[in-house]
Coordinates of C-alpha atoms in Angstrom, one line a residue:
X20 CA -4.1 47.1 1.6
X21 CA -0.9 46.0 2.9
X22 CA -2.9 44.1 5.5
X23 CA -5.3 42.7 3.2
X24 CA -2.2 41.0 0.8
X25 CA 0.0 39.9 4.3
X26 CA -3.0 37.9 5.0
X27 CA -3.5 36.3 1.9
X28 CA 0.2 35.8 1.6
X29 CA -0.2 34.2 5.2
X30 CA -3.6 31.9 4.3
X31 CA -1.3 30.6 1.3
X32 CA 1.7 29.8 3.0
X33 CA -0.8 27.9 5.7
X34 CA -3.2 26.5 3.6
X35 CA -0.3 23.5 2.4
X36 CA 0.2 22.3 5.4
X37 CA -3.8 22.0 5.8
X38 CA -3.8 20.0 2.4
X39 CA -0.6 18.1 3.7
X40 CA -2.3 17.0 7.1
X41 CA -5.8 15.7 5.4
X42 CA -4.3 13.6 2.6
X43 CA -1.9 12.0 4.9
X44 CA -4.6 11.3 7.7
X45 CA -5.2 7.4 7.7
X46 CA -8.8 6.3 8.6
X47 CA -9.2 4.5 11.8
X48 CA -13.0 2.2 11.6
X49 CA -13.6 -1.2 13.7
X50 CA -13.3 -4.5 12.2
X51 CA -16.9 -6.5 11.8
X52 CA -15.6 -9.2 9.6
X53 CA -13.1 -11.6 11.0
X54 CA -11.4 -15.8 9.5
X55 CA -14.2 -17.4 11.8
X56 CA -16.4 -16.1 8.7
X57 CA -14.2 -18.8 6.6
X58 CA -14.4 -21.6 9.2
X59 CA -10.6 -21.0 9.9
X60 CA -9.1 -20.8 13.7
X61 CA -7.2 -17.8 13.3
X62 CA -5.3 -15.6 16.5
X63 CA -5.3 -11.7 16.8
X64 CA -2.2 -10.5 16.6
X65 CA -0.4 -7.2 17.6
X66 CA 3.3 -6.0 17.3
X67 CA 4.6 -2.9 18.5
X68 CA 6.5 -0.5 16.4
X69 CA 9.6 1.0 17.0
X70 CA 8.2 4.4 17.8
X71 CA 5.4 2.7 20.1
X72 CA 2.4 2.5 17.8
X73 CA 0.5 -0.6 18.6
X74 CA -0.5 -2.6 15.0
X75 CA -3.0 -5.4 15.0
X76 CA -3.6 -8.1 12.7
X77 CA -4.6 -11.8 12.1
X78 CA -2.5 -15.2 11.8
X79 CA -4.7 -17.5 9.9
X80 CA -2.7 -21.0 10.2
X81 CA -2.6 -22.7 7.0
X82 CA -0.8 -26.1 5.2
X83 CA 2.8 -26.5 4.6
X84 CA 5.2 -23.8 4.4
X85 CA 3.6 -21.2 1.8
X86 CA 3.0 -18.0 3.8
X87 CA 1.2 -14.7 2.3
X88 CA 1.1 -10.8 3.7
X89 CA -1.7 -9.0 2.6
X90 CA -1.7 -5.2 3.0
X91 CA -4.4 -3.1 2.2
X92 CA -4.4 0.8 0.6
X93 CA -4.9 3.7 2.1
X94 CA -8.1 4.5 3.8
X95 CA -8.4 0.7 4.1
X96 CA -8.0 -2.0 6.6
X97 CA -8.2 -5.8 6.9
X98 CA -12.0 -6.3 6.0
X99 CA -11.3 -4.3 2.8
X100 CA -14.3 -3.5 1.1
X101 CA -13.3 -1.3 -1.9
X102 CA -10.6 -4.3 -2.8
X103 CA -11.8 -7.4 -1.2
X104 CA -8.8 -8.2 0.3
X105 CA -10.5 -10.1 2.8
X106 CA -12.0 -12.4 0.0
X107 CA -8.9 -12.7 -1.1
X108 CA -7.6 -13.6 2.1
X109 CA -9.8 -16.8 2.2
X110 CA -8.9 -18.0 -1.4
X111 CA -5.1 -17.8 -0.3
X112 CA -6.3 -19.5 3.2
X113 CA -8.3 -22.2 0.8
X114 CA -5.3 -23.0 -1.1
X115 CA -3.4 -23.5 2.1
X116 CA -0.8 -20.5 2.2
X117 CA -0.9 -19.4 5.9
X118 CA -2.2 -15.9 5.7
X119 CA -1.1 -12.3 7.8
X120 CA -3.6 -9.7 7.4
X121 CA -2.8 -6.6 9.0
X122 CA -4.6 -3.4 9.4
X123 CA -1.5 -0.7 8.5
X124 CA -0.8 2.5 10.9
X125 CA -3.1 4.8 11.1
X126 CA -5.7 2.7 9.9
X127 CA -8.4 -0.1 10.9
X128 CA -7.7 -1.1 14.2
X129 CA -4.1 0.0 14.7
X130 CA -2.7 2.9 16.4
X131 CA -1.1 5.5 14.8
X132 CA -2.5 9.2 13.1
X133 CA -1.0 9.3 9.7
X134 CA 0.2 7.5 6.9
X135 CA 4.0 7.8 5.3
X136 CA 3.2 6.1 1.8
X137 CA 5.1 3.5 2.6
X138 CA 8.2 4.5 4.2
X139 CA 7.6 3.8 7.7
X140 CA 5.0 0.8 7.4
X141 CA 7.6 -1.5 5.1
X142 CA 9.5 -1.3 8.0
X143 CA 6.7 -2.1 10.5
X144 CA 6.3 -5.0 8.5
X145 CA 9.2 -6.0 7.9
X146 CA 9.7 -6.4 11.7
X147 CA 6.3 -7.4 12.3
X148 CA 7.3 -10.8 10.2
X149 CA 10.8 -11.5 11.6
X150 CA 9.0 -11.4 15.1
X151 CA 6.4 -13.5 14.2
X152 CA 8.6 -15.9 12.0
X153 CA 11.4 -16.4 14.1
X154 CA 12.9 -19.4 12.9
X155 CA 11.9 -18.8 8.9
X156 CA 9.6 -21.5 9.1
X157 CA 7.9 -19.8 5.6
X158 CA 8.1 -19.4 2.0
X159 CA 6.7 -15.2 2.4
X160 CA 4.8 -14.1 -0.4
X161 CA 3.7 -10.2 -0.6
X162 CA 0.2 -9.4 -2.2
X163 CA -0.4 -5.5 -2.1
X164 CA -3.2 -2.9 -3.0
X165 CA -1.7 1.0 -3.8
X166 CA -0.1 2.2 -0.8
X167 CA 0.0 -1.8 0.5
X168 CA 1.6 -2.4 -3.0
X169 CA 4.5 0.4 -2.6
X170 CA 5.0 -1.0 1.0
X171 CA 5.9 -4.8 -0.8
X172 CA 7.9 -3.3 -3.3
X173 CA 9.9 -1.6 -0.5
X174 CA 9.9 -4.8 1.6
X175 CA 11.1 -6.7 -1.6
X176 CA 13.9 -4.2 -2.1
X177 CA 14.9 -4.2 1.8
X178 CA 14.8 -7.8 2.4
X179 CA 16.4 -9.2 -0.9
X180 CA 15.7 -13.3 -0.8
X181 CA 13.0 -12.9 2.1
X182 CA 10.2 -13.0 -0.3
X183 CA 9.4 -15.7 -3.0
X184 CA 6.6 -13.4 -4.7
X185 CA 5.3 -10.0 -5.0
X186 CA 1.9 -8.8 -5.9
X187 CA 1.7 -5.3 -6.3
X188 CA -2.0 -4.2 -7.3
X189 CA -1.8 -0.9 -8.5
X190 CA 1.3 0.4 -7.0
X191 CA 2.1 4.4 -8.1
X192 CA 6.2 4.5 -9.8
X193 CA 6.5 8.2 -10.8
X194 CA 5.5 9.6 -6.7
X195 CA 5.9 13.5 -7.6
X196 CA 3.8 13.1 -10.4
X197 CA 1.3 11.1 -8.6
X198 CA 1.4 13.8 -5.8
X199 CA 1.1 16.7 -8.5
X200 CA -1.7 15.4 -10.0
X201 CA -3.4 14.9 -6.8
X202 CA -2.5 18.2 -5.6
X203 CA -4.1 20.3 -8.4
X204 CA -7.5 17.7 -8.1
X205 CA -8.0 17.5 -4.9
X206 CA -6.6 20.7 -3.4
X207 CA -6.9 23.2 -6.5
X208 CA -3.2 23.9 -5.8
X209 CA -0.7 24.1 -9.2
X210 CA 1.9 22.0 -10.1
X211 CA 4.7 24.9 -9.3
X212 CA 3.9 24.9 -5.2
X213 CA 4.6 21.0 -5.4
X214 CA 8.3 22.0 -3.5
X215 CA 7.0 23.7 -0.9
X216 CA 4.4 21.5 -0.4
X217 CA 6.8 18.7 -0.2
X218 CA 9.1 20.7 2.2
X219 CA 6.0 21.1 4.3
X220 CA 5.8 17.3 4.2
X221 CA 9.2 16.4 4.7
X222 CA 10.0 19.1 7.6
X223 CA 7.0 18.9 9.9
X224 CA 4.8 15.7 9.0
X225 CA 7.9 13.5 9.0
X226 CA 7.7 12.1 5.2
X227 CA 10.0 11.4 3.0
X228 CA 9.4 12.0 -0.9
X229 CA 12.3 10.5 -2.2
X230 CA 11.7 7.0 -0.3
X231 CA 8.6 7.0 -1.2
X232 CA 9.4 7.4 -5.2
X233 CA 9.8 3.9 -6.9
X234 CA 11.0 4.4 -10.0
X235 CA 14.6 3.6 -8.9
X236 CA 13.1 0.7 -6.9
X237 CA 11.5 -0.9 -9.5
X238 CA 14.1 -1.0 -11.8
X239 CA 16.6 -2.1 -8.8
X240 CA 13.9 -5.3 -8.6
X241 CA 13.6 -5.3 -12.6
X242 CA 13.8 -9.4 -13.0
X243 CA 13.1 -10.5 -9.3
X244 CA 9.7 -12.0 -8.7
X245 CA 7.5 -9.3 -8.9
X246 CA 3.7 -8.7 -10.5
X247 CA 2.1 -5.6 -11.5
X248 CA -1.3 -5.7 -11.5
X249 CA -3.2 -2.2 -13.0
X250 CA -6.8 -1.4 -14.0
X251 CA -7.4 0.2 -17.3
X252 CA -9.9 2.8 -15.4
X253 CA -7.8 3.8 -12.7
X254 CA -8.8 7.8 -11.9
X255 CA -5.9 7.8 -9.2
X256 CA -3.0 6.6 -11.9
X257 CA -3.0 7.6 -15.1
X258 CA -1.6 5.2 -17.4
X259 CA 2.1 7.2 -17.4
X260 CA 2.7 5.3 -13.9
X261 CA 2.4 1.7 -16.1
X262 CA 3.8 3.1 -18.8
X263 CA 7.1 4.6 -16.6
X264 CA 7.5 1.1 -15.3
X265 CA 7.6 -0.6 -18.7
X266 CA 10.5 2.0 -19.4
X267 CA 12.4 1.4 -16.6
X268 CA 12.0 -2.4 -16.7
X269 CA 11.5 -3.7 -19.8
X270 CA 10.8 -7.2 -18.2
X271 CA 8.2 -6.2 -15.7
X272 CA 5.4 -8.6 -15.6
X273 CA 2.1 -6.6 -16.0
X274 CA -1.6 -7.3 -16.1
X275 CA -4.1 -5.4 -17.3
X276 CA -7.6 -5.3 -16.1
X277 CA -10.2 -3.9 -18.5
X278 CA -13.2 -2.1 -16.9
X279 CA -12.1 -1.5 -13.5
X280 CA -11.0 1.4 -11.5
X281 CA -8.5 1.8 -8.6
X282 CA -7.9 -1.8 -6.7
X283 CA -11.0 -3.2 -7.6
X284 CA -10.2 -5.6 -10.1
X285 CA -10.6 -8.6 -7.1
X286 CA -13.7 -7.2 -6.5
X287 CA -15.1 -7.1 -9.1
X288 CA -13.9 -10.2 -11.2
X289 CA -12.8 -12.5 -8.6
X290 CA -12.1 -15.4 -11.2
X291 CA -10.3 -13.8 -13.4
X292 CA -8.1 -12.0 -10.7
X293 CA -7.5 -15.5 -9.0
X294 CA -6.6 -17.1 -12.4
X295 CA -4.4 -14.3 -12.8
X296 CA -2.6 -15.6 -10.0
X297 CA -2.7 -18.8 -10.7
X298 CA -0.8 -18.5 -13.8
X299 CA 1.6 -17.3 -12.0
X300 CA 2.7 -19.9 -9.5
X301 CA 0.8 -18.3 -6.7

């Protein structure tokens, strides 16, 4: 008997860092679609992160001085299918912005294993665009899907000034209740194990919680350029993530897209997403 429980106590205490290691796996797939598609030149880009991951992207050269990052969510890359970010790519390329598309860490083309919700690939980024804009030749705007959404808003916050706009599709705010939620769906696991299963996270897959979180971000950027895009039938957040934001910034700018789920509002109603924007100056 005694063997029989310091097994199962052993399977438990091992079974989080399973659950740990498969949601924060990034998905690696090749790119088929690529600008030429659009009839733009474009170059194939690559920029080295600090800890040696190679990341790979596009430059698609535009008019004028409007500039746009767009950053995909997790388990997606540049060609984007479940948002049509690449789409949307070529409708910011059409009305001239020059356009960055990269494929994150740990996804698409780029190097890398996992995926740190934002807190190591806002940085990436970050330095990614200062090496490629040397002389700040651009007018940077941020456009964002989920985990591409939290990286802008953490690449807003760090670079205050840098960026003249921020599009953030579906970003979560509350990221221990996202993380619960997900936990007891995907994994079967209860809300109460949620500490150790963030210790897990935190000691030995290198993650940090607390960065990750945005509810102090967002109101820190409450009245800076910044627009929250949600879809009304998002299974991934629940309508507590919008509804946290519009307590901790009154002023946030928020669309709602009726009939969608997760990211796919672009996808699925491309002119009224694009109007959307529009409205808005982008």
């Amino acid at each position: 008997m005694a063997l029989w429980l310091a097994a199962l106590l052993l399977m438990a205490l091992a079974y989080p860092f399973y659950v740990v290691h498969r949601q924060t796996l990034g998905e690696h797939r090749p790119i088929r679609h690529t600008p030429a598609e659009w009839g733009a030149d474009y170059e194939t880009i690559t920029h080295t992160a600090s800890d040696g991951i190679v990341l790979r992207g596009w430059w698609v050269p535009g008019r004028g001085e409007r500039a746009v990052l767009l950053l995909h969510g997790k388990g997606g890359d540049r060609n984007g299918e479940q948002t049509g970010i690449f789409e949307l790519g070529r409708w910011y390329w059409e009305r001239g912005y020059h356009v960055m598309m990269a494929d994150m860490r740990g996804h698409g083309e780029s190097g890398g294993k996992y995926t740190y919700f934002g807190v190591r690939e806002h940085v990436d980024m970050l330095r990614w665009i200062d090496a490629l804009d040397t002389k700040r030749r651009y007018r940077w705007a941020l456009h964002g899907f989920s985990l591409g959404a939290a990286t802008a808003l953490m690449m807003q916050q760090k670079a205050p000034g840098r960026f003249t706009w921020v599009v953030a599709d579906a970003p979560w705010i509350d990221f221990a209740t996202l993380v619960k939620k997900e936990l007891e769906k995907r994994a079967w696991l209860p809300p109460f194990t949620y500490p150790y299963v963030r210790w897990v996270a935190e000691t030995f897959f290198g993650q940090s919680f607390k960065i990750a979180d945005n509810q102090a971000r967002c109101q820190r950027l409450c009245g800076r350029p910044v627009l929250y895009l949600f879809e009304d039938e998002d299974t991934l957040l629940t309508p507590y993530q919008r509804e946290r934001l519009e307590t901790l910034c009154p002023r946030a700018e928020t669309v709602r897209f009726a009939g969608v789920g997760h990211v796919e509002a672009f996808r699925d109603d491309p002119k009224a997403y694009t109007e959307t924007l529009k409205a808005h100056g982008l």
